[in-house]
mmCIF file of C-alpha atoms in Angstrom:
data_model
loop_
_atom_site.group_PDB
_atom_site.id
_atom_site.type_symbol
_atom_site.label_atom_id
_atom_site.label_comp_id
_atom_site.label_asym_id
_atom_site.label_seq_id
_atom_site.Cartn_x
_atom_site.Cartn_y
_atom_site.Cartn_z
ATOM 1 C CA HIS A 1 4.883 -7.671 -5.994
ATOM 2 C CA LEU A 2 2.636 -10.680 -5.407
ATOM 3 C CA TYR A 3 -0.582 -9.260 -6.845
ATOM 4 C CA SER A 4 1.023 -7.640 -9.883
ATOM 5 C CA THR A 5 2.776 -10.956 -10.606
ATOM 6 C CA LEU A 6 -0.471 -12.909 -10.256
ATOM 7 C CA ASN A 7 -2.211 -10.451 -12.564
ATOM 8 C CA SER A 8 0.543 -10.846 -15.156
ATOM 9 C CA VAL A 9 0.349 -14.651 -14.984
ATOM 10 C CA ALA A 10 -3.447 -14.633 -15.278
ATOM 11 C CA ASN A 11 -3.426 -12.207 -18.215
ATOM 12 C CA ALA A 12 -0.747 -14.244 -19.998
ATOM 13 C CA PHE A 13 -2.830 -17.383 -19.535
ATOM 14 C CA MET A 14 -5.925 -15.628 -20.864
ATOM 15 C CA GLU A 15 -4.086 -14.427 -23.964
ATOM 16 C CA GLN A 16 -2.788 -17.942 -24.601
ATOM 17 C CA TYR A 17 -6.269 -19.369 -24.099
ATOM 18 C CA ILE A 18 -7.695 -16.946 -26.670
ATOM 19 C CA ASP A 19 -4.952 -17.774 -29.164
ATOM 20 C CA ASN A 20 -5.333 -21.525 -28.697
ATOM 21 C CA ASN A 21 -9.107 -21.354 -29.169
ATOM 22 C CA ASN A 22 -8.926 -19.055 -32.208
ATOM 23 C CA ILE A 23 -10.942 -16.314 -30.579
ATOM 24 C CA ASP A 24 -10.607 -13.268 -32.850
ATOM 25 C CA GLY A 25 -11.197 -9.606 -32.219
ATOM 26 C CA GLN A 26 -11.041 -9.696 -28.427
ATOM 27 C CA SER A 27 -8.151 -9.117 -26.087
ATOM 28 C CA GLY A 28 -7.795 -10.999 -22.821
ATOM 29 C CA SER A 29 -9.097 -8.016 -20.876
ATOM 30 C CA ASP A 30 -12.180 -7.783 -23.133
ATOM 31 C CA GLN A 31 -12.859 -11.499 -23.084
ATOM 32 C CA GLN A 32 -12.859 -11.966 -19.334
ATOM 33 C CA LYS A 33 -11.765 -9.896 -16.382
ATOM 34 C CA VAL A 34 -9.220 -11.535 -14.106
ATOM 35 C CA ILE A 35 -10.459 -11.652 -10.498
ATOM 36 C CA LEU A 36 -8.071 -12.341 -7.630
ATOM 37 C CA TYR A 37 -9.253 -13.660 -4.261
ATOM 38 C CA ASN A 38 -7.529 -13.902 -0.892
ATOM 39 C CA GLY A 39 -8.363 -15.468 2.465
ATOM 40 C CA THR A 40 -8.542 -12.295 4.557
ATOM 41 C CA ASN A 41 -10.951 -12.686 7.459
ATOM 42 C CA ALA A 42 -12.573 -10.200 9.829
ATOM 43 C CA ASP A 43 -9.814 -10.596 12.430
ATOM 44 C CA ASP A 44 -7.211 -9.668 9.810
ATOM 45 C CA THR A 45 -8.975 -6.405 8.985
ATOM 46 C CA ARG A 46 -8.603 -5.232 12.587
ATOM 47 C CA ASP A 47 -4.789 -5.368 12.408
ATOM 48 C CA PRO A 48 -3.519 -1.983 11.132
ATOM 49 C CA THR A 49 -0.038 -3.375 10.478
ATOM 50 C CA ARG A 50 -1.157 -5.721 7.702
ATOM 51 C CA LEU A 51 0.279 -3.819 4.766
ATOM 52 C CA GLY A 52 -0.939 -6.513 2.409
ATOM 53 C CA LEU A 53 -4.525 -5.339 2.955
ATOM 54 C CA GLN A 54 -3.729 -2.013 1.305
ATOM 55 C CA ALA A 55 -1.985 -3.793 -1.557
ATOM 56 C CA ALA A 56 -5.013 -6.047 -1.996
ATOM 57 C CA SER A 57 -7.261 -2.998 -2.132
ATOM 58 C CA ASN A 58 -5.032 -1.346 -4.741
ATOM 59 C CA PHE A 59 -5.344 -4.413 -6.978
ATOM 60 C CA SER A 60 -9.109 -4.864 -6.378
ATOM 61 C CA VAL A 61 -8.572 -8.244 -4.742
ATOM 62 C CA HIS A 62 -11.789 -9.821 -3.449
ATOM 63 C CA SER A 63 -11.995 -11.038 0.163
ATOM 64 C CA PRO A 64 -15.110 -13.247 0.466
ATOM 65 C CA LEU A 65 -14.319 -14.177 4.089
ATOM 66 C CA ASP A 66 -13.765 -10.682 5.467
ATOM 67 C CA GLN A 67 -17.098 -10.595 7.322
ATOM 68 C CA ILE A 68 -16.443 -13.661 9.468
ATOM 69 C CA THR A 69 -13.800 -14.284 12.113
ATOM 70 C CA LYS A 70 -10.927 -16.748 11.940
ATOM 71 C CA ASP A 71 -12.696 -19.011 14.421
ATOM 72 C CA GLU A 72 -15.847 -18.976 12.280
ATOM 73 C CA VAL A 73 -13.763 -19.904 9.230
ATOM 74 C CA ARG A 74 -12.373 -22.869 11.172
ATOM 75 C CA GLN A 75 -15.835 -23.976 12.290
ATOM 76 C CA ALA A 76 -17.106 -23.804 8.717
ATOM 77 C CA ALA A 77 -14.123 -25.824 7.514
ATOM 78 C CA LYS A 78 -14.768 -28.426 10.222
ATOM 79 C CA TYR A 79 -18.453 -28.632 9.231
ATOM 80 C CA LEU A 80 -17.426 -29.195 5.595
ATOM 81 C CA GLY A 81 -15.121 -32.009 6.670
ATOM 82 C CA LEU A 82 -11.846 -30.371 5.690
ATOM 83 C CA SER A 83 -8.944 -32.219 7.289
ATOM 84 C CA ASN A 84 -6.948 -29.043 7.957
ATOM 85 C CA TRP A 85 -9.711 -27.154 9.753
ATOM 86 C CA ASN A 86 -7.617 -26.768 12.906
ATOM 87 C CA ALA A 87 -4.196 -26.375 11.289
ATOM 88 C CA ALA A 88 -2.114 -23.506 12.611
ATOM 89 C CA ALA A 89 -2.173 -20.307 10.601
ATOM 90 C CA SER A 90 0.649 -19.985 8.094
ATOM 91 C CA PRO A 91 0.903 -16.378 6.923
ATOM 92 C CA CYS A 92 3.693 -15.100 4.719
ATOM 93 C CA LEU A 93 7.175 -14.921 6.245
ATOM 94 C CA ARG A 94 7.152 -11.137 5.864
ATOM 95 C CA SER A 95 4.802 -10.965 8.846
ATOM 96 C CA ARG A 96 7.655 -12.171 11.086
ATOM 97 C CA LEU A 97 9.822 -9.124 10.384
ATOM 98 C CA ASP A 98 9.743 -6.123 12.676
ATOM 99 C CA MET A 99 8.923 -2.694 11.267
ATOM 100 C CA GLY A 100 12.102 -1.355 9.677
ATOM 101 C CA VAL A 101 13.589 -4.800 9.011
ATOM 102 C CA MET A 102 14.005 -5.263 5.272
ATOM 103 C CA ALA A 103 12.193 -8.182 3.615
ATOM 104 C CA THR A 104 15.307 -9.586 1.956
ATOM 105 C CA GLU A 105 15.740 -13.154 0.740
ATOM 106 C CA GLU A 106 18.379 -13.657 3.435
ATOM 107 C CA HIS A 107 16.034 -12.551 6.232
ATOM 108 C CA LEU A 108 13.112 -14.633 4.985
ATOM 109 C CA ARG A 109 15.275 -17.748 4.640
ATOM 110 C CA ALA A 110 16.574 -17.194 8.171
ATOM 111 C CA ILE A 111 12.981 -17.198 9.436
ATOM 112 C CA GLU A 112 12.119 -20.298 7.411
ATOM 113 C CA PHE A 113 15.102 -22.324 8.661
ATOM 114 C CA ALA A 114 14.675 -21.189 12.271
ATOM 115 C CA GLU A 115 10.978 -22.080 12.399
ATOM 116 C CA ALA A 116 11.576 -25.511 10.882
ATOM 117 C CA PHE A 117 14.276 -26.125 13.507
ATOM 118 C CA VAL A 118 12.000 -25.068 16.375
ATOM 119 C CA ARG A 119 9.194 -27.338 15.187
ATOM 120 C CA GLU A 120 11.559 -30.295 14.850
ATOM 121 C CA VAL A 121 13.255 -29.873 18.232
ATOM 122 C CA LEU A 122 10.017 -29.258 20.154
ATOM 123 C CA GLU A 123 8.102 -31.864 18.112
ATOM 124 C CA LEU A 124 5.259 -29.512 17.224
ATOM 125 C CA ASP A 125 2.522 -30.745 14.907
ATOM 126 C CA GLU A 126 0.629 -28.708 12.315
ATOM 127 C CA THR A 127 -2.026 -27.568 14.806
ATOM 128 C CA ILE A 128 0.487 -25.706 17.004
ATOM 129 C CA ASN A 129 1.364 -22.070 16.330
ATOM 130 C CA ALA A 130 5.085 -21.365 16.348
ATOM 131 C CA ARG A 131 6.856 -18.273 15.037
ATOM 132 C CA VAL A 132 10.393 -16.990 14.929
ATOM 133 C CA ARG A 133 10.254 -13.194 14.750
ATOM 134 C CA MET A 134 13.160 -11.086 13.543
ATOM 135 C CA LEU A 135 13.101 -7.986 15.705
ATOM 136 C CA SER A 136 15.076 -4.799 15.221
ATOM 137 C CA GLY A 137 18.769 -5.350 15.630
ATOM 138 C CA GLY A 138 18.475 -8.835 14.136
ATOM 139 C CA LYS A 139 17.218 -10.498 17.319
ATOM 140 C CA ALA A 140 15.431 -13.838 16.954
ATOM 141 C CA MET A 141 12.362 -14.156 19.190
ATOM 142 C CA VAL A 142 10.560 -17.500 19.391
ATOM 143 C CA GLU A 143 6.796 -17.420 20.009
ATOM 144 C CA LEU A 144 4.844 -20.535 20.965
ATOM 145 C CA ASP A 145 1.221 -21.373 21.648
ATOM 146 C CA ASN A 146 0.279 -20.898 25.287
ATOM 147 C CA SER A 147 -0.662 -24.585 25.443
ATOM 148 C CA ILE A 148 2.989 -25.506 24.893
ATOM 149 C CA ILE A 149 4.233 -23.020 27.464
ATOM 150 C CA GLU A 150 1.644 -24.096 30.027
ATOM 151 C CA SER A 151 2.550 -27.752 29.525
ATOM 152 C CA VAL A 152 6.017 -27.096 30.951
ATOM 153 C CA ASP A 153 5.133 -23.960 32.935
ATOM 154 C CA ASP A 154 8.580 -22.575 32.201
ATOM 155 C CA TYR A 155 9.766 -20.261 29.428
ATOM 156 C CA ASP A 156 13.371 -20.838 30.435
ATOM 157 C CA PHE A 157 13.032 -24.592 29.991
ATOM 158 C CA LEU A 158 11.972 -24.135 26.359
ATOM 159 C CA ALA A 159 14.731 -21.625 25.605
ATOM 160 C CA THR A 160 17.294 -23.916 27.213
ATOM 161 C CA LYS A 161 16.021 -26.928 25.284
ATOM 162 C CA LEU A 162 16.414 -25.029 22.009
ATOM 163 C CA ASN A 163 19.884 -23.808 22.955
ATOM 164 C CA ASP A 164 20.967 -27.291 23.987
ATOM 165 C CA ARG A 165 20.229 -28.375 20.417
ATOM 166 C CA GLY A 166 22.254 -25.473 19.034
ATOM 167 C CA PHE A 167 19.474 -23.028 18.152
ATOM 168 C CA GLY A 168 21.312 -19.944 19.408
ATOM 169 C CA ASP A 169 24.527 -20.870 17.605
ATOM 170 C CA LYS A 170 22.684 -21.572 14.367
ATOM 171 C CA CYS A 171 20.834 -18.255 14.628
ATOM 172 C CA ILE A 172 24.118 -16.371 14.664
ATOM 173 C CA ASN A 173 26.497 -18.558 12.668
ATOM 174 C CA GLU A 174 24.238 -20.064 10.022
ATOM 175 C CA TRP A 175 21.018 -18.128 9.591
ATOM 176 C CA GLY A 176 22.119 -14.497 9.949
ATOM 177 C CA PHE A 177 20.446 -13.362 13.168
ATOM 178 C CA LYS A 178 22.493 -11.247 15.572
ATOM 179 C CA LYS A 179 21.315 -13.050 18.716
ATOM 180 C CA PHE A 180 18.605 -15.265 20.202
ATOM 181 C CA GLY A 181 16.268 -13.183 22.355
ATOM 182 C CA GLY A 182 14.306 -15.974 24.050
ATOM 183 C CA VAL A 183 10.806 -17.475 24.099
ATOM 184 C CA ARG A 184 7.443 -15.803 24.675
ATOM 185 C CA GLY A 185 3.749 -16.495 24.161
ATOM 186 C CA PHE A 186 2.314 -16.508 20.644
ATOM 187 C CA LYS A 187 0.059 -13.730 19.431
ATOM 188 C CA THR A 188 -1.495 -13.780 16.006
ATOM 189 C CA GLY A 189 -0.804 -11.003 13.530
ATOM 190 C CA SER A 190 2.137 -9.086 12.187
ATOM 191 C CA VAL A 191 5.213 -8.668 14.368
ATOM 192 C CA ALA A 192 4.642 -4.909 14.194
ATOM 193 C CA ALA A 193 1.537 -5.407 16.298
ATOM 194 C CA MET A 194 3.365 -7.416 18.955
ATOM 195 C CA PRO A 195 4.000 -6.007 22.429
ATOM 196 C CA LYS A 196 7.517 -4.774 22.989
ATOM 197 C CA ASP A 197 9.873 -7.099 24.796
ATOM 198 C CA HIS A 198 9.317 -5.463 28.161
ATOM 199 C CA ASP A 199 5.538 -5.871 27.809
ATOM 200 C CA ALA A 200 5.557 -9.624 27.284
ATOM 201 C CA PRO A 201 6.760 -12.403 29.584
ATOM 202 C CA LEU A 202 9.655 -14.244 28.013
ATOM 203 C CA ALA A 203 12.617 -16.422 28.730
ATOM 204 C CA ALA A 204 15.980 -14.832 28.244
ATOM 205 C CA ALA A 205 18.265 -16.872 26.039
ATOM 206 C CA THR A 206 21.717 -17.447 27.391
ATOM 207 C CA LEU A 207 24.417 -18.519 24.993
#
Protein backbone atom coordinates (compact mmCIF):
# COMPACT_ATOMS: atom_id res chain seq x y z
CA HIS A 1 0.00 0.00 0.00
CA LEU A 2 1.23 3.50 -0.83
CA TYR A 3 1.03 5.00 2.66
CA SER A 4 2.47 1.98 4.47
CA THR A 5 5.36 1.98 1.97
CA LEU A 6 5.98 5.70 2.46
CA ASN A 7 5.93 5.22 6.22
CA SER A 8 8.47 2.40 5.95
CA VAL A 9 10.77 4.49 3.74
CA ALA A 10 10.54 7.50 6.06
CA ASN A 11 11.20 5.41 9.18
CA ALA A 12 14.17 3.70 7.52
CA PHE A 13 15.60 7.09 6.60
CA MET A 14 15.11 8.36 10.15
CA GLU A 15 16.90 5.34 11.62
CA GLN A 16 19.79 5.83 9.21
CA TYR A 17 19.93 9.53 10.05
CA ILE A 18 20.15 8.73 13.77
CA ASP A 19 22.88 6.16 13.19
CA ASN A 20 24.90 8.47 10.95
CA ASN A 21 24.71 11.33 13.45
CA ASN A 22 25.55 9.14 16.47
CA ILE A 23 22.32 9.91 18.25
CA ASP A 24 22.11 7.46 21.16
CA GLY A 25 19.21 6.32 23.26
CA GLN A 26 16.42 7.36 20.91
CA SER A 27 14.61 5.40 18.25
CA GLY A 28 13.39 7.01 15.04
CA SER A 29 9.85 7.18 16.38
CA ASP A 30 11.05 8.91 19.58
CA GLN A 31 13.33 11.32 17.77
CA GLN A 32 10.79 12.66 15.31
CA LYS A 33 7.36 11.62 14.17
CA VAL A 34 6.98 11.03 10.45
CA ILE A 35 4.19 13.17 8.98
CA LEU A 36 2.74 12.41 5.55
CA TYR A 37 0.91 15.02 3.48
CA ASN A 38 -1.28 14.73 0.40
CA GLY A 39 -2.91 17.19 -2.00
CA THR A 40 -6.55 16.38 -1.27
CA ASN A 41 -8.77 19.40 -1.83
CA ALA A 42 -12.36 20.20 -0.85
CA ASP A 43 -13.75 18.91 -4.16
CA ASP A 44 -12.06 15.55 -3.56
CA THR A 45 -13.74 15.13 -0.18
CA ARG A 46 -17.18 15.32 -1.81
CA ASP A 47 -16.52 12.21 -3.93
CA PRO A 48 -17.58 9.12 -1.93
CA THR A 49 -15.79 6.78 -4.33
CA ARG A 50 -12.31 8.03 -3.44
CA LEU A 51 -11.15 5.04 -1.43
CA GLY A 52 -7.78 6.67 -0.94
CA LEU A 53 -9.36 9.18 1.45
CA GLN A 54 -10.16 6.40 3.90
CA ALA A 55 -6.65 5.00 3.55
CA ALA A 56 -5.22 8.46 4.20
CA SER A 57 -7.34 8.75 7.33
CA ASN A 58 -6.17 5.34 8.56
CA PHE A 59 -2.54 6.45 8.25
CA SER A 60 -3.14 9.92 9.77
CA VAL A 61 -2.14 11.64 6.54
CA HIS A 62 -2.47 15.43 6.68
CA SER A 63 -4.44 17.28 3.98
CA PRO A 64 -3.61 21.00 4.27
CA LEU A 65 -5.66 21.89 1.17
CA ASP A 66 -8.89 20.12 2.09
CA GLN A 67 -10.73 23.35 2.94
CA ILE A 68 -10.30 24.97 -0.47
CA THR A 69 -11.60 23.90 -3.87
CA LYS A 70 -9.54 22.72 -6.83
CA ASP A 71 -10.16 26.02 -8.60
CA GLU A 72 -8.93 27.94 -5.55
CA VAL A 73 -5.79 25.80 -5.49
CA ARG A 74 -5.19 26.70 -9.13
CA GLN A 75 -5.72 30.41 -8.47
CA ALA A 76 -3.28 30.31 -5.57
CA ALA A 77 -0.72 28.51 -7.73
CA LYS A 78 -1.16 31.13 -10.47
CA TYR A 79 -0.71 33.95 -7.92
CA LEU A 80 2.52 32.31 -6.71
CA GLY A 81 3.79 32.14 -10.28
CA LEU A 82 3.85 28.36 -10.60
CA SER A 83 4.17 27.38 -14.25
CA ASN A 84 1.85 24.37 -13.92
CA TRP A 85 -1.04 26.23 -12.31
CA ASN A 86 -3.43 25.26 -15.10
CA ALA A 87 -2.07 21.79 -15.86
CA ALA A 88 -4.67 19.07 -16.14
CA ALA A 89 -5.22 16.93 -13.07
CA SER A 90 -3.21 13.73 -13.01
CA PRO A 91 -4.62 11.39 -10.37
CA CYS A 92 -3.45 7.82 -9.91
CA LEU A 93 -4.32 5.34 -12.67
CA ARG A 94 -6.47 3.38 -10.23
CA SER A 95 -9.11 6.09 -10.54
CA ARG A 96 -9.69 5.03 -14.16
CA LEU A 97 -10.87 1.54 -13.20
CA ASP A 98 -14.55 0.80 -12.74
CA MET A 99 -15.79 -0.65 -9.46
CA GLY A 100 -15.08 -4.38 -9.54
CA VAL A 101 -12.18 -4.08 -12.01
CA MET A 102 -9.01 -5.31 -10.33
CA ALA A 103 -6.09 -2.87 -10.04
CA THR A 104 -3.57 -5.21 -11.65
CA GLU A 105 -0.30 -4.16 -13.26
CA GLU A 106 -1.71 -5.27 -16.62
CA HIS A 107 -4.80 -3.07 -16.28
CA LEU A 108 -2.86 -0.02 -15.12
CA ARG A 109 -0.34 -0.35 -17.96
CA ALA A 110 -3.21 -0.64 -20.43
CA ILE A 111 -4.59 2.67 -19.14
CA GLU A 112 -1.16 4.31 -19.28
CA PHE A 113 -0.45 3.25 -22.87
CA ALA A 114 -3.96 4.10 -24.08
CA GLU A 115 -3.91 7.60 -22.58
CA ALA A 116 -0.49 8.36 -24.04
CA PHE A 117 -1.76 7.24 -27.45
CA VAL A 118 -4.88 9.43 -27.22
CA ARG A 119 -2.84 12.49 -26.27
CA GLU A 120 -0.40 11.92 -29.13
CA VAL A 121 -3.04 11.33 -31.82
CA LEU A 122 -5.26 14.24 -30.75
CA GLU A 123 -2.26 16.49 -30.00
CA LEU A 124 -3.43 17.38 -26.50
CA ASP A 125 -1.21 19.54 -24.32
CA GLU A 126 -0.78 19.31 -20.55
CA THR A 127 -3.71 21.65 -19.84
CA ILE A 128 -6.28 19.33 -21.46
CA ASN A 129 -8.00 16.62 -19.44
CA ALA A 130 -8.04 13.23 -21.14
CA ARG A 131 -8.84 9.87 -19.57
CA VAL A 132 -9.17 6.31 -20.76
CA ARG A 133 -11.50 4.49 -18.37
CA MET A 134 -11.61 0.72 -18.07
CA LEU A 135 -15.24 -0.12 -17.49
CA SER A 136 -16.70 -3.46 -16.47
CA GLY A 137 -16.23 -6.08 -19.12
CA GLY A 138 -12.89 -4.56 -20.11
CA LYS A 139 -14.37 -1.77 -22.23
CA ALA A 140 -12.15 1.24 -22.95
CA MET A 141 -13.99 4.56 -22.71
CA VAL A 142 -12.20 7.75 -23.76
CA GLU A 143 -13.15 10.97 -21.94
CA LEU A 144 -12.09 14.39 -23.22
CA ASP A 145 -12.49 17.96 -22.06
CA ASN A 146 -15.66 19.58 -23.37
CA SER A 147 -13.51 22.22 -25.08
CA ILE A 148 -12.08 19.53 -27.36
CA ILE A 149 -15.48 18.04 -28.11
CA GLU A 150 -17.02 21.45 -28.77
CA SER A 151 -14.18 22.37 -31.12
CA VAL A 152 -15.28 19.64 -33.53
CA ASP A 153 -18.90 19.39 -32.36
CA ASP A 154 -18.84 15.68 -33.08
CA TYR A 155 -18.10 12.74 -30.78
CA ASP A 156 -18.07 10.38 -33.74
CA PHE A 157 -15.35 12.38 -35.48
CA LEU A 158 -13.03 11.95 -32.49
CA ALA A 159 -13.75 8.23 -32.15
CA THR A 160 -13.20 7.74 -35.87
CA LYS A 161 -9.94 9.70 -35.78
CA LEU A 162 -8.65 7.47 -32.98
CA ASN A 163 -9.75 4.31 -34.78
CA ASP A 164 -8.16 5.46 -38.03
CA ARG A 165 -4.84 5.54 -36.16
CA GLY A 166 -5.43 2.04 -34.81
CA PHE A 167 -6.67 2.84 -31.29
CA GLY A 168 -9.39 0.18 -31.27
CA ASP A 169 -7.06 -2.52 -32.57
CA LYS A 170 -4.37 -1.63 -30.05
CA CYS A 171 -6.92 -1.68 -27.22
CA ILE A 172 -7.78 -5.28 -28.00
CA ASN A 173 -4.59 -6.74 -29.46
CA GLU A 174 -1.88 -4.93 -27.51
CA TRP A 175 -3.17 -3.39 -24.31
CA GLY A 176 -5.65 -5.98 -23.03
CA PHE A 177 -9.01 -4.22 -23.30
CA LYS A 178 -11.96 -6.22 -24.63
CA LYS A 179 -13.31 -3.44 -26.85
CA PHE A 180 -13.32 0.31 -27.47
CA GLY A 181 -16.56 1.83 -26.20
CA GLY A 182 -16.27 5.32 -27.70
CA VAL A 183 -15.74 8.93 -26.63
CA ARG A 184 -17.65 11.02 -24.09
CA GLY A 185 -17.24 14.23 -22.11
CA PHE A 186 -14.74 14.37 -19.25
CA LYS A 187 -15.88 14.47 -15.65
CA THR A 188 -13.43 14.75 -12.80
CA GLY A 189 -13.27 12.08 -10.13
CA SER A 190 -13.15 8.33 -9.89
CA VAL A 191 -14.71 6.26 -12.65
CA ALA A 192 -17.07 4.81 -10.04
CA ALA A 193 -18.70 8.22 -9.80
CA MET A 194 -19.20 8.51 -13.56
CA PRO A 195 -22.66 8.32 -15.12
CA LYS A 196 -23.47 5.00 -16.72
CA ASP A 197 -23.07 4.77 -20.46
CA HIS A 198 -26.73 5.41 -21.16
CA ASP A 199 -26.64 8.59 -19.05
CA ALA A 200 -23.82 10.28 -20.94
CA PRO A 201 -23.63 11.35 -24.59
CA LEU A 202 -20.92 9.43 -26.38
CA ALA A 203 -19.71 8.31 -29.74
CA ALA A 204 -19.98 4.63 -30.43
CA ALA A 205 -16.73 3.12 -31.63
CA THR A 206 -16.99 0.98 -34.70
CA LEU A 207 -14.17 -1.40 -35.45
